[in-house]
PDB file of C-alpha atoms and ligand atoms in Angstrom:
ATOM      1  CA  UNK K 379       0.000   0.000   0.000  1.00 79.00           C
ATOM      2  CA  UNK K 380       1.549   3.536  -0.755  1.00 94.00           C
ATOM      3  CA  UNK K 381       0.788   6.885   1.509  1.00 93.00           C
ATOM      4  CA  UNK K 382      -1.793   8.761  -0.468  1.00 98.00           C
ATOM      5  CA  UNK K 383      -0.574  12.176   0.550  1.00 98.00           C
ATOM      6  CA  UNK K 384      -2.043  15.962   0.025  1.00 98.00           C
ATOM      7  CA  UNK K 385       0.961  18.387  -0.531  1.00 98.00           C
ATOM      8  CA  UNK K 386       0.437  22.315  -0.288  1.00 98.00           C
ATOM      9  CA  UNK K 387       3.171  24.218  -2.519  1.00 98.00           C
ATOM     10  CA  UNK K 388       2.856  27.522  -1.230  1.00 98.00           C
ATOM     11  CA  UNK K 389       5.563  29.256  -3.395  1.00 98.00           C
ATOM     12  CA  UNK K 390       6.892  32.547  -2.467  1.00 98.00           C
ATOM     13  CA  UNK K 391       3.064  33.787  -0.997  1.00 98.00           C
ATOM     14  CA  UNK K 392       1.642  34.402   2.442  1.00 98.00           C
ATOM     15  CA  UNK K 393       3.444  36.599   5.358  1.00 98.00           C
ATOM     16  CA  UNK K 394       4.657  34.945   8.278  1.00 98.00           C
ATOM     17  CA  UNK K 395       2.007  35.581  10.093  1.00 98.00           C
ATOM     18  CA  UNK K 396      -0.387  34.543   7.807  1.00 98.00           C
ATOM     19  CA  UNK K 397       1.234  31.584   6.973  1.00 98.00           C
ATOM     20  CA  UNK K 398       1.165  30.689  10.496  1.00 98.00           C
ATOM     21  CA  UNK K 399      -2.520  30.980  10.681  1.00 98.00           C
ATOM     22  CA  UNK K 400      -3.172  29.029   7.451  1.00 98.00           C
ATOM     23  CA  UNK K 401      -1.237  26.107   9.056  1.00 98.00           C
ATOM     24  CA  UNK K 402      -2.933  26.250  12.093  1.00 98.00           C
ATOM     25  CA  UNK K 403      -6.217  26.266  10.013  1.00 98.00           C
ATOM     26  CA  UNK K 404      -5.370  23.549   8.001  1.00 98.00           C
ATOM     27  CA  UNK K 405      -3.790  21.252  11.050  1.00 98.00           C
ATOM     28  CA  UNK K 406      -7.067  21.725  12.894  1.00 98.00           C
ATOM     29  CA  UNK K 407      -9.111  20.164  10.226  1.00 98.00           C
ATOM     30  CA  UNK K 408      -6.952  17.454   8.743  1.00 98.00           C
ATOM     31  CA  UNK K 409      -8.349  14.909  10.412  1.00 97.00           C
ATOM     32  CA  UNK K 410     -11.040  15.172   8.248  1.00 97.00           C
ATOM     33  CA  UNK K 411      -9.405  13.496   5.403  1.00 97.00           C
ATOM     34  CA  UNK K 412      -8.580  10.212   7.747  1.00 95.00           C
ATOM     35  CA  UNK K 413      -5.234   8.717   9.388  1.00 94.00           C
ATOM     36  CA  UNK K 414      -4.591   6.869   5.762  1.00 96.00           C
ATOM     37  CA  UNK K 415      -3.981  10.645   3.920  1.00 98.00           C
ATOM     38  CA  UNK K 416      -0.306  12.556   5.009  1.00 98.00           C
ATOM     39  CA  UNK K 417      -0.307  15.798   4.755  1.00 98.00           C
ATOM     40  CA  UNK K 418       2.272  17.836   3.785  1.00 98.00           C
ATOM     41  CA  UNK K 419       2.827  21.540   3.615  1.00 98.00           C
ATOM     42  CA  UNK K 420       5.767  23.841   2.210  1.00 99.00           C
ATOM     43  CA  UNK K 421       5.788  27.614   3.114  1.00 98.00           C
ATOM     44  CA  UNK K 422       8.855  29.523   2.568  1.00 98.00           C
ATOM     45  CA  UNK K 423      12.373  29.454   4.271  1.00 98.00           C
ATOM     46  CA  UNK K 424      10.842  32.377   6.645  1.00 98.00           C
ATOM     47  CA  UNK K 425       7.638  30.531   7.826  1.00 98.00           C
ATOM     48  CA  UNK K 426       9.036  27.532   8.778  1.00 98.00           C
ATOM     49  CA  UNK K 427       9.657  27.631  12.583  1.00 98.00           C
ATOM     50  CA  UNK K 428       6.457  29.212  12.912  1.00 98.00           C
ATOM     51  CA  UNK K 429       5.065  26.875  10.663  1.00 98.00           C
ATOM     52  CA  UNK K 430       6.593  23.874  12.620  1.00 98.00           C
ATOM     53  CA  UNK K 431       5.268  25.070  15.990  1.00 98.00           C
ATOM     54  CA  UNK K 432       1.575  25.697  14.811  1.00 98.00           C
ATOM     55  CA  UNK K 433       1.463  21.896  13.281  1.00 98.00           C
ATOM     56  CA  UNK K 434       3.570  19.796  15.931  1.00 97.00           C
ATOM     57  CA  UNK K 435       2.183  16.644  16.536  1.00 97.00           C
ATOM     58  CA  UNK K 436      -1.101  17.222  13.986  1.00 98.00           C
ATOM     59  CA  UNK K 437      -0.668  15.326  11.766  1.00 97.00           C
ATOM     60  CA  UNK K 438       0.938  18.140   9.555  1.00 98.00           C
ATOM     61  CA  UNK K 439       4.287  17.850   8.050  1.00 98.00           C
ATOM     62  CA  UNK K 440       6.687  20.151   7.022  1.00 98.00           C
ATOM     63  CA  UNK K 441       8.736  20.834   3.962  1.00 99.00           C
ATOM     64  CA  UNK K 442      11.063  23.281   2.568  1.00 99.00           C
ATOM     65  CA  UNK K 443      10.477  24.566  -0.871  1.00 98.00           C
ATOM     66  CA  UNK K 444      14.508  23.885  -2.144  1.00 98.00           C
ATOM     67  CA  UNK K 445      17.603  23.530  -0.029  1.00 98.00           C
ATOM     68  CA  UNK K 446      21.621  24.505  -1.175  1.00 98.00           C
ATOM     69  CA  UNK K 447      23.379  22.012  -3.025  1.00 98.00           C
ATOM     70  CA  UNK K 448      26.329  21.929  -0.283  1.00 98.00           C
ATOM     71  CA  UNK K 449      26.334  21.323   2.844  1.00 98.00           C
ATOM     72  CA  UNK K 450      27.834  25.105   4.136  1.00 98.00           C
ATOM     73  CA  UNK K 451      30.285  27.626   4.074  1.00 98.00           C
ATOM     74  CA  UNK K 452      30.322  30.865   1.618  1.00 98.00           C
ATOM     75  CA  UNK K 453      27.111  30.245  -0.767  1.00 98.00           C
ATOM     76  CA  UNK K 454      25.490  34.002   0.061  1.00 98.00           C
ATOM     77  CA  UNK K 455      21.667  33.575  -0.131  1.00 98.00           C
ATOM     78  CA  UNK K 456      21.896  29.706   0.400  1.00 98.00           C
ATOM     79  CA  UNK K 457      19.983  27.726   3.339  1.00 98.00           C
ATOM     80  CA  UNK K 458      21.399  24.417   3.815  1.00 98.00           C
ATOM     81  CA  UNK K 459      19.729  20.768   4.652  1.00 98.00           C
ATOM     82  CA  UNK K 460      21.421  20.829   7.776  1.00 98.00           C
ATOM     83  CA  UNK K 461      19.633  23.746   9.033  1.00 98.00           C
ATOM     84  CA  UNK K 462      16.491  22.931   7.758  1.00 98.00           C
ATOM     85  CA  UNK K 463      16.696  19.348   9.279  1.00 98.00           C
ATOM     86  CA  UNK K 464      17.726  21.088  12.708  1.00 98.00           C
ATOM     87  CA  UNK K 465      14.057  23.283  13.032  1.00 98.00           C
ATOM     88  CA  UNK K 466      12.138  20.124  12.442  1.00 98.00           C
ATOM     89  CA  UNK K 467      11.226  20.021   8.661  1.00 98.00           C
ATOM     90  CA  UNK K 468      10.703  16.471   7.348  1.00 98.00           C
ATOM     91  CA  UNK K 469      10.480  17.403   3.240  1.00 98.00           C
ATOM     92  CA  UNK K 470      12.026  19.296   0.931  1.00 99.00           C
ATOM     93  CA  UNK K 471      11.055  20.110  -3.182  1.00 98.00           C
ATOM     94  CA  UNK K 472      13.259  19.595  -5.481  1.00 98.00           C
ATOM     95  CA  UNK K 473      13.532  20.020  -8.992  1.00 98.00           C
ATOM     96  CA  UNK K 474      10.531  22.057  -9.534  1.00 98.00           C
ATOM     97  CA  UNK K 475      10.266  23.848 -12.733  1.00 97.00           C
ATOM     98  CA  UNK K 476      10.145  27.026 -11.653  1.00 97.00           C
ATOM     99  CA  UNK K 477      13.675  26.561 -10.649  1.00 98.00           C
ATOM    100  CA  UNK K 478      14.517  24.486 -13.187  1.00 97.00           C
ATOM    101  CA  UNK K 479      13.600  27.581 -15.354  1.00 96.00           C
ATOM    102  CA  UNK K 480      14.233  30.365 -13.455  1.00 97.00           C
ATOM    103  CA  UNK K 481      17.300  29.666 -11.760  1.00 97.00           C
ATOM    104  CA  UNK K 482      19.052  27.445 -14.051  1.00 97.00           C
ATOM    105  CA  UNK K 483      18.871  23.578 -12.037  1.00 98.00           C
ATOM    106  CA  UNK K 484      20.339  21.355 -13.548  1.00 98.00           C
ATOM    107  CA  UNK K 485      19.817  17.144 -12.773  1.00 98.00           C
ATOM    108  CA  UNK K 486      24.005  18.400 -12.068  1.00 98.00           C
ATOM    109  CA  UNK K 487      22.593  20.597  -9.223  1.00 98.00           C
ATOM    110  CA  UNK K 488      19.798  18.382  -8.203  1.00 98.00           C
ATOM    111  CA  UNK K 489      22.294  15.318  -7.903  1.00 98.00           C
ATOM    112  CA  UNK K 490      24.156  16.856  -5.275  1.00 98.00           C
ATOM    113  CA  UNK K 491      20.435  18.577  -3.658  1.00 98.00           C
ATOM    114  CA  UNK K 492      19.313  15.045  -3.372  1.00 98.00           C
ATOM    115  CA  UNK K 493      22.098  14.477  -1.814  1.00 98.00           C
ATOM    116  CA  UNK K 494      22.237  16.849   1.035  1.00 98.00           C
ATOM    117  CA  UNK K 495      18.711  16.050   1.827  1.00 98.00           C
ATOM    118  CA  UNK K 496      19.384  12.764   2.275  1.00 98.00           C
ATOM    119  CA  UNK K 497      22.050  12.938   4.355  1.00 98.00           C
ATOM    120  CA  UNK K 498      20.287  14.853   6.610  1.00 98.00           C
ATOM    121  CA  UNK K 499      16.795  12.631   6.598  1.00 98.00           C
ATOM    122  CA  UNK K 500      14.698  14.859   4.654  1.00 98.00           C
ATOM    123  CA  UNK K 501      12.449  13.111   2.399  1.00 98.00           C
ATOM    124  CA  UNK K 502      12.738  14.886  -1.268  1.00 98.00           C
ATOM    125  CA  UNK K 503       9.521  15.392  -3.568  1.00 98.00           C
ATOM    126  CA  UNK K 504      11.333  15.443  -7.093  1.00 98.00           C
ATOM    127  CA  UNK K 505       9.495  16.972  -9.548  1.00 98.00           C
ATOM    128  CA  UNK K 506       9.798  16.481 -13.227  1.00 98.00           C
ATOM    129  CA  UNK K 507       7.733  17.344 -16.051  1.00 98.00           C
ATOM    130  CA  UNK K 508       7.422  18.386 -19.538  1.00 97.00           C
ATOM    131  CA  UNK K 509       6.944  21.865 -21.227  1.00 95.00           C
ATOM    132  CA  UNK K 510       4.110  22.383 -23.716  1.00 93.00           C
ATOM    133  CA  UNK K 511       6.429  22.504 -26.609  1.00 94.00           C
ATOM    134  CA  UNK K 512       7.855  18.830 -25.205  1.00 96.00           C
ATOM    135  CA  UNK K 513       4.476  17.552 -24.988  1.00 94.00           C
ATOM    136  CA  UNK K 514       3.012  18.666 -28.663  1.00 92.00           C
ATOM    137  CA  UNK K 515       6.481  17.391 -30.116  1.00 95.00           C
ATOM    138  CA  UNK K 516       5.326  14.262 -28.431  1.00 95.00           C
ATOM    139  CA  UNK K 517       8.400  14.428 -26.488  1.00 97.00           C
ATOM    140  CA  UNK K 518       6.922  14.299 -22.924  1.00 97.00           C
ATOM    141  CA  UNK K 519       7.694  10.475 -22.119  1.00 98.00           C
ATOM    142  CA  UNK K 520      11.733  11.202 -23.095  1.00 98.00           C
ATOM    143  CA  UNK K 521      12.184  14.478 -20.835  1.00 98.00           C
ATOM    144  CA  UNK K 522      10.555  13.095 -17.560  1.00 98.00           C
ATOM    145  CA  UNK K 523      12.242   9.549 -18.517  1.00 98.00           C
ATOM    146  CA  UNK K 524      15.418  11.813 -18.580  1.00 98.00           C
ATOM    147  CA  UNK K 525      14.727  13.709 -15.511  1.00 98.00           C
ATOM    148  CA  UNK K 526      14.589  10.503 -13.713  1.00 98.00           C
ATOM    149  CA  UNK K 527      17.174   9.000 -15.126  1.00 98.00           C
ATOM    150  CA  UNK K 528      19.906  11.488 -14.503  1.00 98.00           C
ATOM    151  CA  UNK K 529      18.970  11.824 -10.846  1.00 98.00           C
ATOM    152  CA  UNK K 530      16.928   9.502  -9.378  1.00 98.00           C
ATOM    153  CA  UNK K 531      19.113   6.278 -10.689  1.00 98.00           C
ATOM    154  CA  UNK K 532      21.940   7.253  -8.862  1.00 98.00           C
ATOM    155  CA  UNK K 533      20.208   7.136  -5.909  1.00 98.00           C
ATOM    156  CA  UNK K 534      20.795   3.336  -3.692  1.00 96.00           C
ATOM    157  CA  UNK K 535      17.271   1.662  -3.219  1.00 94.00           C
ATOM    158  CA  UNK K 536      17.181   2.050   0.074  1.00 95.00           C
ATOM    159  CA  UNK K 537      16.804   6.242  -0.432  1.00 97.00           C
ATOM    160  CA  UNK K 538      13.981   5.362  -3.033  1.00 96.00           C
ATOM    161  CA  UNK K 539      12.318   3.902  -0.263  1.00 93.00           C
ATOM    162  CA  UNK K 540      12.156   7.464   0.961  1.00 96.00           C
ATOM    163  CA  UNK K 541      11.351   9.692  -2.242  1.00 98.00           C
ATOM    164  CA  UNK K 542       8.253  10.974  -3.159  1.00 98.00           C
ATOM    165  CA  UNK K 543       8.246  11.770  -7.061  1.00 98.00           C
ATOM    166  CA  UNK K 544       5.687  14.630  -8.192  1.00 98.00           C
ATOM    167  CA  UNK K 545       4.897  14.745 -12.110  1.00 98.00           C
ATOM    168  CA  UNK K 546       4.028  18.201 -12.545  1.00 97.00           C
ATOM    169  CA  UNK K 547       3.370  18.673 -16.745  1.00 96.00           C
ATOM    170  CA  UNK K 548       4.637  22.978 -16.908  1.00 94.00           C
ATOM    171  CA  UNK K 549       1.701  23.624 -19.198  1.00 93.00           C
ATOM    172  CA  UNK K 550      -0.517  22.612 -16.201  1.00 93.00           C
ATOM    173  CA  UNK K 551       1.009  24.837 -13.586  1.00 91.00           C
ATOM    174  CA  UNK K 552      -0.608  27.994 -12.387  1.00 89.00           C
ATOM    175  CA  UNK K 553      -2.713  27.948 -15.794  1.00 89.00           C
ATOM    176  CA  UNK K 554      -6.317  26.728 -14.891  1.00 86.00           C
ATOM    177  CA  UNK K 555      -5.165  23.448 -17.464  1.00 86.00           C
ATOM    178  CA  UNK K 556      -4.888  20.288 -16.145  1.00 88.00           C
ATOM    179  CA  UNK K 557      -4.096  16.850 -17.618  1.00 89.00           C
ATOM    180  CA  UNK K 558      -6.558  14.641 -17.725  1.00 95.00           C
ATOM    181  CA  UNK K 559      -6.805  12.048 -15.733  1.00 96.00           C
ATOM    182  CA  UNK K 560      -6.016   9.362 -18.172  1.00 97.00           C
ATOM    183  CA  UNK K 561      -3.029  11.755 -19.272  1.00 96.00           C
ATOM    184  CA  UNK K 562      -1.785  11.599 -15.636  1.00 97.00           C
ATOM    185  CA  UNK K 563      -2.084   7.574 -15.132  1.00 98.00           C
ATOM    186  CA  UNK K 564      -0.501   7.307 -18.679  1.00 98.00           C
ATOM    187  CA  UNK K 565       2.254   9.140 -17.608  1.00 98.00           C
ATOM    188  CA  UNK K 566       2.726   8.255 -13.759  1.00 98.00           C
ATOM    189  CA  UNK K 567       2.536   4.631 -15.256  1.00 98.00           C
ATOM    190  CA  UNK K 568       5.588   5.228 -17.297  1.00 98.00           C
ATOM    191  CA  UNK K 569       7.130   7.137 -14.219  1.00 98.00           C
ATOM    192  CA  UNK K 570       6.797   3.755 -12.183  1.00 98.00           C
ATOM    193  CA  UNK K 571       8.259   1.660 -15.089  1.00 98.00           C
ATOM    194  CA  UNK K 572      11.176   3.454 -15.600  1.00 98.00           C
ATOM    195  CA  UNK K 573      11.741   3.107 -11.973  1.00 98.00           C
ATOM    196  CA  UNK K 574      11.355  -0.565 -11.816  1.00 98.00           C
ATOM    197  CA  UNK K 575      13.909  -1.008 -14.588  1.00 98.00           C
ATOM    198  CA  UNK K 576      16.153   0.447 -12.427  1.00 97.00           C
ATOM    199  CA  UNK K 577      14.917  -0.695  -8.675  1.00 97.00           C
ATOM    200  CA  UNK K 578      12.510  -3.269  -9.529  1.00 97.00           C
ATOM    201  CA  UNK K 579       9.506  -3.916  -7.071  1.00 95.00           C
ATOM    202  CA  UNK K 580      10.685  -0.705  -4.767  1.00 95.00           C
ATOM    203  CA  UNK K 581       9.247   1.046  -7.700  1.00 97.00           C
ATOM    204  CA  UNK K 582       5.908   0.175  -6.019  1.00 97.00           C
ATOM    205  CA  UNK K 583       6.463   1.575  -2.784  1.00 97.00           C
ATOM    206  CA  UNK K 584       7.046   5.073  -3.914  1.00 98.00           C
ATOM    207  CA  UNK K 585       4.193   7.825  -4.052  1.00 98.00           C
ATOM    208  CA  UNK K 586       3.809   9.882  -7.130  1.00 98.00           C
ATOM    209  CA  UNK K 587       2.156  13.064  -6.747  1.00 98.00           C
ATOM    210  CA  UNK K 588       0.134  14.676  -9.820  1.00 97.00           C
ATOM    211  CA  UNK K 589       0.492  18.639 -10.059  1.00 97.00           C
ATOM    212  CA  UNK K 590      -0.645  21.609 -11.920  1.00 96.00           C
ATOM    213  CA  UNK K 591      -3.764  23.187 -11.006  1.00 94.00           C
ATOM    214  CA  UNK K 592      -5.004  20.509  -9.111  1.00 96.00           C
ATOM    215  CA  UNK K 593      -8.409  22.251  -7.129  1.00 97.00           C
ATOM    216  CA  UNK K 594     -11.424  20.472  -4.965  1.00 97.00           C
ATOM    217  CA  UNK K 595     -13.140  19.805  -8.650  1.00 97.00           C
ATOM    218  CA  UNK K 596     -10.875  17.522 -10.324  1.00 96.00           C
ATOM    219  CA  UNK K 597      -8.747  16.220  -7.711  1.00 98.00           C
ATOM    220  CA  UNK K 598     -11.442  12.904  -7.030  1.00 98.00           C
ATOM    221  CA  UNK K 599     -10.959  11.778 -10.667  1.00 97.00           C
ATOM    222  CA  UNK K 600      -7.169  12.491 -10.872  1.00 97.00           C
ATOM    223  CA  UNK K 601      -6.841  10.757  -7.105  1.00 98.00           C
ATOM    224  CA  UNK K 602      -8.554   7.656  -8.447  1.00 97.00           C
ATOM    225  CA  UNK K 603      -6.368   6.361 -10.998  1.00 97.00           C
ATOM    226  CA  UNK K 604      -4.267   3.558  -9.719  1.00 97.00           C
ATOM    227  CA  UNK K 605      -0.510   5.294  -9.913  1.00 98.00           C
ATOM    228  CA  UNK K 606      -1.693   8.733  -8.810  1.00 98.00           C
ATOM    229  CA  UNK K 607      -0.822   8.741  -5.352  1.00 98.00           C
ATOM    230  CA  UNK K 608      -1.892  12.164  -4.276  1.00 98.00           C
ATOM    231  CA  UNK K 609      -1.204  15.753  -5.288  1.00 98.00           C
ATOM    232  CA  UNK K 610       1.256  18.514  -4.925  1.00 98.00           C
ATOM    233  CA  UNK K 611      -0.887  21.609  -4.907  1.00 98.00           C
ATOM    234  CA  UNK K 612       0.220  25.274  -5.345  1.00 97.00           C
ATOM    235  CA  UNK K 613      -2.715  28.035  -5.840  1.00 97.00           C
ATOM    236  CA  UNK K 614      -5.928  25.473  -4.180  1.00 98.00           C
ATOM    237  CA  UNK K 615      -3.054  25.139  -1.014  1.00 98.00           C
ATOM    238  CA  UNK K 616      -3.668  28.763   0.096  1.00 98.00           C
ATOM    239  CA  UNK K 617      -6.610  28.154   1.425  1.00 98.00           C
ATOM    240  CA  UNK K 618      -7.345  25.757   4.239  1.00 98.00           C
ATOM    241  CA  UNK K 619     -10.800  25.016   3.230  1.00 98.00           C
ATOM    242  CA  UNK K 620     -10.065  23.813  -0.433  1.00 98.00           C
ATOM    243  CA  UNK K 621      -7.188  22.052   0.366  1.00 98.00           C
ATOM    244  CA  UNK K 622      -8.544  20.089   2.909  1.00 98.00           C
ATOM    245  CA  UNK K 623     -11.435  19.264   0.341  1.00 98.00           C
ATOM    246  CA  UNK K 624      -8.658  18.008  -1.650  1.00 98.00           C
ATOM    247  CA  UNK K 625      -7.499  15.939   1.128  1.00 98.00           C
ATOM    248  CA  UNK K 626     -10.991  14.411   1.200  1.00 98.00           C
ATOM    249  CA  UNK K 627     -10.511  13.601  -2.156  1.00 98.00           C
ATOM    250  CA  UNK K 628      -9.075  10.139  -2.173  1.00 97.00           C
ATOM    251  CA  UNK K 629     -11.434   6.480  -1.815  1.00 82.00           C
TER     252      UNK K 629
HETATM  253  P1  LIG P  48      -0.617  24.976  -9.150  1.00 76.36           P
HETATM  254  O1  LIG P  48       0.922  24.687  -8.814  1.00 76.36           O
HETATM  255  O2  LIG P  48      -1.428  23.979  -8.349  1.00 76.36           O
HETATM  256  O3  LIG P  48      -0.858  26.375  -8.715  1.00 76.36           O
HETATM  257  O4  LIG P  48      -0.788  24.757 -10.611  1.00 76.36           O
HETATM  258  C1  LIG P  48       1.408  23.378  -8.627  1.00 76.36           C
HETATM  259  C2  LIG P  48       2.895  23.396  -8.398  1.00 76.36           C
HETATM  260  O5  LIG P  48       3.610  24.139  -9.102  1.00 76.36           O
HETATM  261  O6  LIG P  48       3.410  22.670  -7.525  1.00 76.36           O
END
């Protein structure tokens, strides 16, 4: 049985303080969704003690939207696994395309990323995913099938025990457009075969997460497909009310 698991992406929104509140909102009404859903939730760097405190022992946990690529010393702007490890944070992104676009990641970067989370027990949600141009050049199964390979296979099988892959198609994010649901099992299908080629049956145990503007609407039909294991949600995770309707979205 794999986790079926809720994920809130908040990006670079929400104060403090309001961040606070919305994860004290959304820890006070997970229960709602059930024991058999984890819940997940990634404010930014600045929200995360905060964030920690508000959730502790809720049934809430914490990630970290990205984390430095070495372990410390003179990387201005950087915030290392280490520290995040040391507040309490359990998860961190990695690999999302908005910083695989906008600041240049490379599978180089997110080697050594995967790396420094690991060694410092945080669980990694990898993203990968496909631009629009990929997908209409029919090139979508070769760039995640890249994406995976590159990082993910030089990873020993006991750390894919403790990965969490999100497929999160760029044409979907932030644009109202989602893949259907067929698209997504299609797709998270292929995910888990290339991972069993690699790992074999430890390609079972590990939850992929469908993103890109999943909302309360269509995240029943997305959650029922057999290798959609849950969603990593960015805009509907700003609200506590429609993500925990999200959360209530799996049978
Ligand atoms: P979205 O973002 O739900 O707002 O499309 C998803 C993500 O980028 O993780």
């Amino acid at each position: 049985m794999r986790k079926k698991i809720a994920a809130g992406n908040w990006k670079m929104n929400t104060t403090p303080a309001q961040g606070t509140e919305l994860a004290a909102a959304i820890a006070s009404r997970r229960n709602e969704a059930g024991n058999d859903v984890d819940f997940i939730i990634c404010p930014p760097f600045t929200h995360l003690t905060e964030v920690i405190r508000a959730t502790r022992g809720k049934g809430v946990a914490v990630g970290a939207q990205n984390c430095a690529a070495e372990p410390k010393g003179a990387y201005t702007g950087e915030v290392s696994a280490e520290m995040l490890a040391s507040i309490g944070v359990d998860y961190v992104i990695l690999g999302h395309s908005e910083r695989r676009q906008y600041y240049g990641e490379t599978s180089e970067t997110l080697n050594r990323k995967l790396e420094m989370a690991y060694a410092n027990n945080l669980t990694p949600i990898y993203c990968v995913g496909e631009k629009l141009s990929e997908r209409e050049a029919g090139k979508h199964f070769d760039v995640v099938k890249a994406q995976i390979t590159e990082v993910i296979y030089n990873l020993s099988a006991d750390k894919l025990a403790r990965l969490v892959i999100a497929y999160e198609p760029v044409w979907a994010i932030g644009t109202g457009k989602t893949a259907t649901s067929a698209q997504a099992q299609e797709i998270h299908a292929f995910i888990r075969k290339v991972l069993a080629e690699k790992f074999g049956d430890t390609a079972d145990t590990v939850p992929i997460l469908y993103g890109g503007s999943v909302n309360p609407k269509n995240a029943a039909e997305l959650f029922g497909m057999p290798d959609v294991d849950g969603g990593l949600v960015g805009g509907a995770s700003l609200e506590a009310e429609s993500f925990i309707q999200i959360g209530k979205s799996f049978r």
